[in-house]
Amino acid sequence: MSLWRKALAEGLGTGLLVTVVVGSGIAAASLSPGDVGLQLLENSFATALGLAVLILMLGPVSGAHFNPVVSVVDWWLGQRSGTGLPGRDLAAYLPAQIAGGIAGAILANLMYGEAAISWSTHHRSAGHLYIGETVATAGLILLIFALAWSGRAHLAPLAVGAYIGSAYWFTSSTSFANPAVTIARAFSDTFAGIAPSSVPLFIVFQAFGAILGAALVVVLYPNAGQAADDVVTPHTDTTKAGAST
């Protein structure tokens, strides 16, 4: 699969994921005014289902990372065994994910009659939220690589969707767990938004969570790097006959 197609799939997937998150948040706030718990339920349910569908749809092209920390950990763990995301692919995935995410937030805003860009005023700056982001991201990394190592990467759409849906509820931060999505959600002053001033520390603790998750992967699954080709889900590469990348 050519690099531009994989980068396009990553940008499109991340963008549509943000559209699902932001769009369902706007719809939830409109349909269930005054009931934050119900709004979160509607938002998390739509996100879990949407993420599973996007992995199924675009995973065969790029692996369906849709997340910079997943791409970086995949590249890093694969280095020792000659597998995983190549450096040139990583360099293409990261900007595609961020740009796609921002475009997805703008699309959601426009679909609901909002300004294309409305900077969020929802401040999320507290120690317990940073702990939540660390836990959410570490768990996501551990899940993805455990599935790949154990030969169950084909279950990623269901498992990753279920994890993110549940993490909306068991983490204090509602589980952003994704730097590209975090940046994008600053572009929408709606239910799912995050104030731009809160973004940097969220990303710092997501990175810390990714490091913690990668460390747990190395300890629990010492040869997990050999399965890095199947992260998040198995995908083909016509430059390697019969192999996954």
XYZ file of N, CA and C in Angstrom:
735
model
N 0.853 -1.185 0.000
C 0.000 0.000 0.000
C 0.888 1.235 0.000
N 0.662 2.141 -0.934
C 1.511 3.319 -1.050
C 1.353 4.214 0.178
N 2.422 4.963 0.489
C 2.449 5.772 1.701
C 1.357 6.835 1.693
N 1.103 7.445 0.525
C 0.100 8.505 0.512
C -1.290 7.952 0.827
N -1.560 6.706 0.398
C -2.858 6.111 0.720
C -2.967 5.841 2.222
N -1.884 5.359 2.820
C -1.911 5.090 4.254
C -2.071 6.386 5.051
N -1.352 7.439 4.638
C -1.471 8.725 5.327
C -2.879 9.292 5.173
N -3.448 9.129 3.970
C -4.813 9.597 3.739
C -5.789 8.852 4.639
N -5.608 7.547 4.769
C -6.488 6.753 5.630
C -6.375 7.193 7.085
N -5.156 7.499 7.527
C -4.980 7.968 8.901
C -5.632 9.326 9.125
N -5.460 10.235 8.152
C -6.091 11.538 8.281
C -7.606 11.443 8.253
N -8.127 10.649 7.327
C -9.568 10.478 7.202
C -10.149 9.816 8.449
N -9.481 8.770 8.922
C -9.977 8.061 10.095
C -9.979 8.914 11.343
N -8.883 9.649 11.561
C -8.822 10.525 12.736
C -9.863 11.630 12.626
N -10.016 12.176 11.412
C -11.001 13.226 11.207
C -12.413 12.753 11.479
N -12.767 11.591 10.953
C -14.118 11.069 11.174
C -14.338 10.685 12.636
N -13.283 10.225 13.295
C -13.401 9.932 14.726
C -13.733 11.201 15.502
N -13.038 12.283 15.195
C -13.330 13.553 15.869
C -14.738 14.039 15.518
N -15.146 13.849 14.278
C -16.507 14.226 13.888
C -17.536 13.467 14.714
N -17.289 12.182 14.937
C -18.192 11.387 15.771
C -18.210 11.913 17.200
N -17.025 12.168 17.756
C -16.927 12.623 19.153
C -17.612 13.978 19.330
N -17.236 14.938 18.507
C -17.774 16.288 18.641
C -19.247 16.338 18.221
N -19.575 15.710 17.079
C -20.949 15.738 16.594
C -21.922 15.093 17.560
N -21.556 13.930 18.097
C -22.459 13.268 19.042
C -22.549 14.048 20.347
N -21.471 14.765 20.698
C -21.531 15.615 21.886
C -22.500 16.763 21.704
N -22.483 17.380 20.525
C -23.421 18.471 20.232
C -24.858 17.946 20.246
N -25.073 16.805 19.596
C -26.410 16.218 19.555
C -26.895 15.861 20.954
N -26.010 15.289 21.765
C -26.390 14.892 23.124
C -26.797 16.102 23.958
N -26.028 17.195 23.851
C -26.352 18.404 24.617
C -27.685 18.992 24.180
N -28.016 18.817 22.893
C -29.277 19.341 22.367
C -30.466 18.468 22.745
N -30.275 17.154 22.681
C -31.377 16.227 22.921
C -31.650 15.989 24.405
N -30.612 16.151 25.233
C -30.766 15.868 26.669
C -30.264 17.043 27.504
N -30.829 18.213 27.323
C -30.353 19.391 28.059
C -30.534 19.214 29.570
N -29.517 19.628 30.306
C -29.608 19.575 31.758
C -29.284 18.233 32.374
N -29.023 17.217 31.574
C -28.707 15.883 32.111
C -27.334 15.467 31.599
N -26.310 15.839 32.342
C -24.938 15.597 31.887
C -24.631 14.109 31.807
N -25.170 13.333 32.743
C -24.920 11.901 32.721
C -25.451 11.255 31.448
N -26.652 11.622 31.057
C -27.235 11.080 29.834
C -26.472 11.579 28.608
N -26.037 12.821 28.638
C -25.239 13.354 27.535
C -23.953 12.546 27.359
N -23.300 12.231 28.481
C -22.061 11.459 28.406
C -22.331 10.046 27.895
N -23.446 9.457 28.319
C -23.808 8.121 27.848
C -23.996 8.123 26.335
N -24.718 9.106 25.829
C -24.963 9.202 24.387
C -23.664 9.439 23.628
N -22.814 10.312 24.155
C -21.540 10.624 23.525
C -20.612 9.412 23.506
N -20.523 8.707 24.621
C -19.620 7.555 24.715
C -20.102 6.391 23.852
N -21.416 6.179 23.811
C -21.974 5.087 23.007
C -21.688 5.315 21.525
N -21.934 6.536 21.058
C -21.674 6.849 19.657
C -20.192 6.732 19.328
N -19.332 7.171 20.241
C -17.886 7.112 20.002
C -17.399 5.672 19.921
N -17.859 4.822 20.843
C -17.436 3.420 20.839
C -17.825 2.731 19.534
N -19.058 2.939 19.101
C -19.514 2.317 17.858
C -18.789 2.920 16.648
N -18.656 4.234 16.632
C -18.005 4.897 15.505
C -16.561 4.476 15.355
N -15.844 4.360 16.472
C -14.444 3.953 16.413
C -14.314 2.536 15.875
N -15.165 1.639 16.324
C -15.125 0.254 15.828
C -15.346 0.210 14.319
N -16.324 0.978 13.835
C -16.615 1.005 12.402
C -15.435 1.580 11.612
N -14.812 2.632 12.122
C -13.688 3.253 11.416
C -12.483 2.314 11.338
N -12.249 1.541 12.394
C -11.154 0.567 12.361
C -11.423 -0.491 11.309
N -12.670 -0.960 11.248
C -13.032 -1.946 10.229
C -12.899 -1.364 8.824
N -13.269 -0.112 8.658
C -13.292 0.521 7.352
C -11.895 0.826 6.810
N -11.024 1.366 7.669
C -9.737 1.883 7.198
C -8.536 1.081 7.692
N -8.771 0.163 8.607
C -7.676 -0.655 9.117
C -6.899 -1.410 8.053
N -7.567 -1.969 7.036
C -6.827 -2.701 6.005
C -5.842 -1.834 5.223
N -6.025 -0.520 5.257
C -5.128 0.367 4.520
C -3.930 0.785 5.365
N -4.196 1.288 6.578
C -3.118 1.889 7.377
C -2.880 1.223 8.723
N -3.762 0.290 9.104
C -3.676 -0.271 10.443
C -4.592 0.422 11.418
N -5.155 1.566 11.014
C -6.130 2.308 11.833
C -5.559 2.740 13.177
N -4.415 3.427 13.136
C -3.864 3.975 14.378
C -4.740 5.118 14.875
N -4.948 6.130 14.035
C -5.763 7.308 14.355
C -5.306 8.008 15.628
N -4.056 7.816 16.005
C -3.584 8.298 17.306
C -2.053 8.400 17.286
N -1.485 9.580 17.472
C -0.022 9.718 17.423
C 0.729 8.851 18.412
N 0.215 8.669 19.635
C 0.970 7.871 20.594
C 0.989 6.401 20.189
N -0.075 5.920 19.578
C -0.087 4.541 19.080
C 0.959 4.383 17.978
N 1.029 5.332 17.079
C 1.995 5.270 15.976
C 3.428 5.309 16.492
N 3.689 6.194 17.458
C 5.048 6.315 17.997
C 5.461 5.038 18.724
N 4.573 4.486 19.538
C 4.905 3.250 20.266
C 5.073 2.093 19.297
N 4.252 2.025 18.273
C 4.385 0.976 17.260
C 5.748 1.062 16.575
N 6.148 2.278 16.228
C 7.471 2.482 15.613
C 8.571 2.072 16.585
N 8.475 2.504 17.838
C 9.541 2.255 18.816
C 9.679 0.770 19.146
N 8.567 0.095 19.421
C 8.641 -1.322 19.778
C 9.101 -2.178 18.599
N 8.791 -1.751 17.390
C 9.184 -2.534 16.225
C 10.643 -2.381 15.830
N 11.314 -1.359 16.363
C 12.689 -1.093 15.957
C 13.626 -2.260 16.243
N 13.418 -2.919 17.381
C 14.349 -3.982 17.786
C 14.177 -5.265 16.986
N 13.033 -5.413 16.317
C 12.792 -6.657 15.577
C 12.576 -6.415 14.087
N 12.782 -5.178 13.643
C 12.619 -4.877 12.221
C 11.192 -4.930 11.748
N 10.245 -4.689 12.656
C 8.825 -4.707 12.306
C 8.228 -3.348 12.647
N 6.910 -3.288 12.697
C 6.249 -2.070 13.114
C 6.245 -0.989 12.058
N 5.913 0.203 12.469
C 5.766 1.330 11.562
C 7.141 1.877 11.162
N 7.465 1.922 9.863
C 8.740 2.498 9.437
C 8.814 3.991 9.768
N 10.019 4.512 9.893
C 10.193 5.911 10.249
C 9.543 6.864 9.264
N 9.624 6.558 7.975
C 9.020 7.464 6.985
C 7.507 7.447 7.088
N 6.926 6.313 7.450
C 5.487 6.239 7.643
C 5.080 7.034 8.880
N 5.878 6.928 9.935
C 5.601 7.692 11.147
C 5.588 9.187 10.844
N 6.563 9.638 10.053
C 6.650 11.055 9.696
C 5.445 11.517 8.889
N 4.801 10.593 8.167
C 3.600 10.938 7.395
C 2.332 10.811 8.241
N 2.297 9.826 9.123
C 1.101 9.584 9.921
C 0.793 10.744 10.877
N 1.821 11.246 11.571
C 1.573 12.221 12.635
C 0.893 13.497 12.131
N 1.439 14.166 11.105
C 0.735 15.369 10.621
C -0.622 15.053 10.009
N -0.750 13.884 9.377
C -2.040 13.507 8.801
C -3.088 13.343 9.892
N -2.715 12.734 11.003
C -3.650 12.532 12.111
C -4.083 13.869 12.712
N -3.129 14.766 12.909
C -3.454 16.061 13.520
C -4.319 16.904 12.579
N -3.900 16.994 11.313
C -4.677 17.780 10.342
C -6.067 17.190 10.142
N -6.143 15.863 10.055
C -7.432 15.207 9.890
C -8.345 15.463 11.072
N -7.787 15.413 12.275
C -8.587 15.661 13.465
C -9.181 17.053 13.478
N -8.373 18.049 13.139
C -8.863 19.429 13.103
C -9.974 19.573 12.063
N -9.768 18.981 10.884
C -10.800 19.026 9.847
C -12.086 18.361 10.326
N -11.957 17.289 11.087
C -13.132 16.600 11.612
C -13.924 17.456 12.592
N -13.219 18.221 13.424
C -13.909 19.115 14.362
C -14.645 20.212 13.609
N -14.003 20.764 12.589
C -14.637 21.804 11.775
C -15.880 21.253 11.084
N -15.782 20.028 10.562
C -16.927 19.405 9.897
C -18.095 19.239 10.855
N -17.808 18.766 12.062
C -18.881 18.588 13.051
C -19.524 19.920 13.399
N -18.702 20.956 13.580
C -19.250 22.286 13.868
C -20.203 22.735 12.767
N -19.772 22.575 11.528
C -20.567 23.043 10.401
C -21.859 22.244 10.256
N -21.801 20.942 10.509
C -23.001 20.116 10.377
C -24.100 20.549 11.334
N -23.704 21.107 12.482
C -24.693 21.505 13.475
C -24.909 23.014 13.516
N -24.506 23.705 12.446
C -24.789 25.126 12.341
C -23.954 26.008 13.245
N -22.838 25.461 13.752
C -21.929 26.253 14.579
C -20.914 26.956 13.685
N -20.195 27.904 14.262
C -19.081 28.519 13.532
C -18.062 27.439 13.203
N -17.403 27.551 12.059
C -16.437 26.531 11.645
C -15.393 26.301 12.724
N -14.906 27.365 13.321
C -13.949 27.270 14.426
C -14.476 28.101 15.581
N -14.677 27.467 16.710
C -15.089 28.179 17.928
C -14.241 27.620 19.068
N -13.248 28.352 19.490
C -12.310 27.852 20.496
C -13.044 27.476 21.778
N -12.774 26.289 22.265
C -13.473 25.794 23.446
C -13.131 26.614 24.689
N -14.118 26.785 25.540
C -13.919 27.449 26.829
C -14.066 26.451 27.982
N -14.042 25.157 27.632
C -14.194 24.106 28.638
C -12.811 23.765 29.210
N -12.485 24.363 30.339
C -11.165 24.156 30.942
C -11.111 22.791 31.640
N -10.064 22.069 31.360
C -9.856 20.745 31.952
C -8.434 20.719 32.499
N -8.234 21.410 33.611
C -6.884 21.549 34.175
C -6.927 21.200 35.656
N -6.637 19.944 35.973
C -6.620 19.495 37.367
C -5.824 18.199 37.445
N -5.203 17.983 38.584
C -4.350 16.812 38.750
C -5.073 15.503 38.532
N -6.321 15.399 39.020
C -7.033 14.128 38.868
C -7.344 13.841 37.405
N -7.510 14.891 36.577
C -7.738 14.678 35.151
C -6.478 14.159 34.468
N -5.326 14.646 34.899
C -4.063 14.187 34.324
C -3.813 12.716 34.672
N -4.200 12.330 35.883
C -4.105 10.911 36.246
C -5.019 10.086 35.344
N -6.221 10.603 35.102
C -7.148 9.905 34.230
C -6.601 9.713 32.828
N -5.956 10.754 32.273
C -5.381 10.635 30.931
C -4.221 9.642 30.904
N -3.438 9.618 31.965
C -2.335 8.653 32.048
C -2.866 7.230 32.040
N -3.879 6.975 32.868
C -4.465 5.633 32.955
C -5.115 5.240 31.632
N -5.881 6.155 31.045
C -6.587 5.851 29.802
C -5.614 5.509 28.684
N -4.549 6.285 28.549
C -3.597 6.059 27.456
C -2.771 4.807 27.682
N -2.325 4.591 28.923
C -1.552 3.385 29.220
C -2.382 2.136 28.933
N -3.637 2.152 29.339
C -4.496 0.997 29.099
C -4.729 0.746 27.625
N -4.881 1.817 26.860
C -5.098 1.664 25.419
C -3.886 1.022 24.752
N -2.699 1.493 25.092
C -1.467 0.919 24.513
C -1.334 -0.549 24.897
N -1.572 -0.844 26.164
C -1.447 -2.234 26.625
C -2.440 -3.137 25.900
N -3.658 -2.689 25.742
C -4.681 -3.484 25.051
C -4.291 -3.758 23.607
N -3.903 -2.726 22.881
C -3.602 -2.871 21.455
C -2.461 -3.860 21.228
N -1.403 -3.741 22.008
C -0.248 -4.618 21.784
C -0.466 -6.011 22.357
N -1.298 -6.130 23.382
C -1.652 -7.467 23.876
C -2.431 -8.228 22.812
N -3.339 -7.544 22.134
C -4.096 -8.184 21.060
C -3.181 -8.625 19.925
N -2.250 -7.745 19.533
C -1.329 -8.091 18.438
C -0.432 -9.254 18.831
N 0.118 -9.229 20.035
C 1.051 -10.268 20.495
C 0.374 -11.633 20.571
N -0.886 -11.638 20.966
C -1.589 -12.907 21.164
C -2.312 -13.385 19.915
N -2.103 -12.704 18.787
C -2.733 -13.129 17.542
C -4.216 -12.828 17.463
N -4.668 -11.850 18.256
C -6.089 -11.503 18.258
C -6.329 -10.089 17.743
N -5.424 -9.583 16.907
C -5.580 -8.220 16.394
C -6.855 -8.038 15.593
N -7.402 -9.137 15.076
C -8.659 -9.022 14.323
C -9.821 -8.610 15.220
N -9.633 -8.715 16.542
C -10.668 -8.315 17.479
C -10.550 -6.844 17.874
N -9.557 -6.153 17.335
C -9.306 -4.764 17.736
C -10.509 -3.846 17.560
N -11.259 -3.933 16.458
C -12.405 -3.019 16.337
C -13.360 -3.095 17.527
N -13.696 -4.323 17.916
C -14.610 -4.509 19.042
C -13.946 -4.117 20.354
N -12.711 -4.598 20.570
C -12.044 -4.399 21.849
C -11.672 -2.939 22.090
N -11.121 -2.285 21.076
C -10.706 -0.888 21.245
C -11.933 0.006 21.399
N -12.973 -0.252 20.600
C -14.204 0.515 20.758
C -14.789 0.352 22.148
N -14.811 -0.878 22.642
C -15.353 -1.146 23.977
C -14.509 -0.470 25.052
N -13.192 -0.512 24.881
C -12.312 0.107 25.883
C -12.541 1.614 25.960
N -12.555 2.275 24.806
C -12.739 3.723 24.812
C -14.121 4.085 25.350
N -15.134 3.321 24.960
C -16.479 3.586 25.473
C -16.550 3.468 26.985
N -15.911 2.452 27.542
C -15.937 2.277 28.996
C -15.037 3.292 29.699
N -13.927 3.661 29.052
C -13.000 4.616 29.667
C -13.604 6.009 29.776
N -14.595 6.312 28.950
C -15.347 7.559 29.128
C -15.874 7.654 30.563
N -16.184 6.484 31.137
C -16.840 6.449 32.437
C -15.900 6.164 33.595
N -14.885 5.315 33.390
C -14.062 4.967 34.548
C -12.847 5.880 34.732
N -12.612 6.801 33.786
C -11.533 7.776 33.984
C -12.144 9.148 34.246
N -11.475 9.922 35.079
C -11.971 11.250 35.449
C -11.951 12.221 34.279
N -11.091 11.951 33.297
C -10.922 12.877 32.166
C -11.841 12.567 30.998
N -12.626 11.516 31.097
C -13.450 10.951 30.016
C -12.609 10.453 28.853
N -11.376 10.092 29.127
C -10.525 9.335 28.203
C -10.367 9.950 26.820
N -9.630 11.048 26.750
C -9.206 11.549 25.442
C -8.181 10.572 24.854
N -7.079 10.329 25.590
C -6.084 9.298 25.259
C -5.522 9.402 23.845
N -5.504 10.633 23.296
C -5.105 10.791 21.902
C -4.725 12.252 21.655
N -3.455 12.555 21.427
C -3.041 13.951 21.222
C -3.732 14.623 20.038
N -3.909 13.911 18.927
C -4.537 14.515 17.753
C -5.985 14.874 18.037
N -6.699 13.994 18.712
C -8.090 14.259 19.071
C -8.170 15.392 20.090
N -7.220 15.436 21.005
C -7.196 16.495 22.011
C -7.032 17.861 21.354
N -6.074 17.965 20.441
C -5.865 19.225 19.722
C -7.130 19.614 18.968
N -7.734 18.655 18.278
C -8.903 18.940 17.457
C -10.091 19.405 18.288
N -10.270 18.834 19.459
C -11.426 19.178 20.281
C -11.344 20.591 20.844
N -10.172 21.199 20.765
C -10.050 22.606 21.173
C -10.721 23.534 20.172
N -11.008 23.042 18.972
C -11.595 23.858 17.910
C -13.118 23.928 17.988
N -13.708 23.340 19.025
C -15.172 23.309 19.129
C -15.607 23.650 20.547
N -16.289 24.765 20.708
C -16.768 25.175 22.027
C -18.112 24.509 22.301
N -18.060 23.192 22.408
C -19.263 22.394 22.613
C -19.013 21.373 23.716
N -19.937 20.444 23.900
C -19.888 19.478 24.999
C -18.544 18.746 25.081
N -17.982 18.366 23.939
C -16.762 17.557 23.924
C -15.491 18.397 23.851
N -15.598 19.699 23.912
C -14.437 20.551 23.719
C -13.475 20.578 24.896
N -12.306 21.125 24.649
C -11.300 21.343 25.677
C -10.623 22.670 25.378
N -10.484 23.513 26.375
C -9.884 24.830 26.175
C -8.445 24.685 25.676
N -8.024 25.505 24.722
C -6.647 25.419 24.206
C -5.582 25.457 25.298
N -5.830 26.198 26.365
C -4.840 26.284 27.449
C -4.694 24.973 28.212
N -5.698 24.099 28.108
C -5.645 22.802 28.794
C -4.989 21.720 27.954
N -4.814 21.981 26.670
C -4.312 20.958 25.753
C -2.885 20.507 26.056
N -1.917 21.432 26.269
C -0.526 20.982 26.423
C -0.316 19.951 27.526
N -0.867 20.171 28.719
C -0.647 19.218 29.799
C -1.401 17.916 29.566
N -2.548 17.971 28.913
C -3.225 16.733 28.552
C -2.306 15.881 27.675
N -1.656 16.512 26.704
C -0.771 15.773 25.803
C 0.453 15.252 26.546
N 0.981 16.036 27.473
C 2.131 15.589 28.270
C 1.790 14.307 29.012
N 0.634 14.268 29.638
C 0.275 13.084 30.419
C -0.186 11.928 29.535
N -0.690 12.223 28.351
C -0.940 11.151 27.388
C 0.377 10.504 26.962
N 1.385 11.328 26.740
C 2.708 10.794 26.385
C 3.270 9.957 27.531
N 3.103 10.442 28.761
C 3.558 9.680 29.919
C 2.818 8.353 30.014
N 1.501 8.388 29.772
C 0.721 7.157 29.784
C 1.169 6.185 28.709
N 1.534 6.720 27.537
C 2.020 5.861 26.457
C 3.333 5.194 26.846
N 4.213 5.948 27.495
C 5.486 5.377 27.963
C 5.227 4.286 28.994
N 4.324 4.565 29.915
C 3.980 3.569 30.937
C 3.366 2.330 30.294
N 2.473 2.539 29.342
C 1.861 1.409 28.654
C 2.876 0.592 27.892
N 3.803 1.271 27.201
C 4.847 0.563 26.452
C 5.745 -0.236 27.393
N 6.041 0.329 28.566
C 6.864 -0.388 29.545
C 6.155 -1.649 30.027
N 4.855 -1.543 30.257
C 4.094 -2.725 30.669
C 4.064 -3.776 29.566
N 3.964 -3.332 28.321
C 3.985 -4.264 27.193
C 5.304 -5.022 27.166
N 6.418 -4.315 27.339
C 7.741 -4.943 27.303
C 7.890 -5.958 28.430
N 7.361 -5.626 29.613
C 7.477 -6.523 30.765
C 6.577 -7.745 30.609
N 5.339 -7.516 30.208
C 4.366 -8.605 30.143
C 4.479 -9.436 28.872
N 4.854 -8.792 27.779
C 4.944 -9.465 26.480
C 6.300 -9.138 25.851
N 7.374 -9.801 26.306
C 8.736 -9.431 25.912
C 8.969 -9.380 24.406
N 8.274 -10.166 23.632
C 8.482 -10.205 22.184
C 7.363 -9.494 21.418
N 6.694 -8.579 22.083
C 5.552 -7.910 21.458
C 5.953 -7.138 20.214
N 7.189 -6.661 20.163
C 7.654 -5.912 18.995
C 7.561 -6.714 17.712
N 7.675 -8.027 17.800
C 7.596 -8.875 16.615
C 6.197 -8.874 16.002
N 5.208 -8.491 16.806
C 3.827 -8.443 16.311
C 3.395 -7.024 15.980
N 4.346 -6.077 15.979
C 3.992 -4.670 15.763
C 3.411 -4.418 14.381
N 3.639 -5.318 13.447
C 3.072 -5.160 12.110
C 1.545 -5.218 12.117
N 0.970 -5.826 13.156
C -0.479 -6.010 13.201
C -1.191 -4.999 14.098
N -0.564 -3.843 14.328
C -1.154 -2.792 15.165
C -1.758 -1.709 14.277
N -2.942 -1.261 14.553
C -3.920 -1.713 15.534
C -4.600 -3.000 15.057
N -4.693 -3.131 13.745
C -5.357 -4.286 13.149
C -4.540 -4.733 11.944
N -4.557 -5.990 11.559
C -3.749 -6.464 10.432
C -4.046 -5.685 9.154
N -2.994 -5.347 8.429
C -3.142 -4.630 7.169
C -2.059 -5.103 6.223
N -2.289 -4.981 4.943
C -1.389 -5.539 3.949
C -0.445 -4.499 3.392
N 0.692 -4.961 2.870
C 1.671 -4.092 2.223
C 2.149 -4.802 0.976
N 1.861 -4.245 -0.174
C 2.217 -4.921 -1.417
C 3.719 -4.964 -1.649
N 4.490 -4.246 -0.823
C 5.952 -4.294 -0.984
C 6.547 -5.486 -0.232
N 5.725 -6.160 0.586
C 6.191 -7.338 1.307
C 5.203 -8.460 1.044
N 5.532 -9.314 0.127
C 4.613 -10.366 -0.285
C 4.233 -11.231 0.918
N 2.935 -11.315 1.157
C 2.445 -12.191 2.198
C 2.676 -11.682 3.599
N 3.180 -10.456 3.788
C 3.460 -9.962 5.123
C 2.518 -8.831 5.476
N 2.521 -8.484 6.755
C 1.740 -7.343 7.223
C 2.681 -6.227 7.596
N 2.217 -4.959 7.483
C 3.037 -3.853 7.956
C 2.163 -2.809 8.604
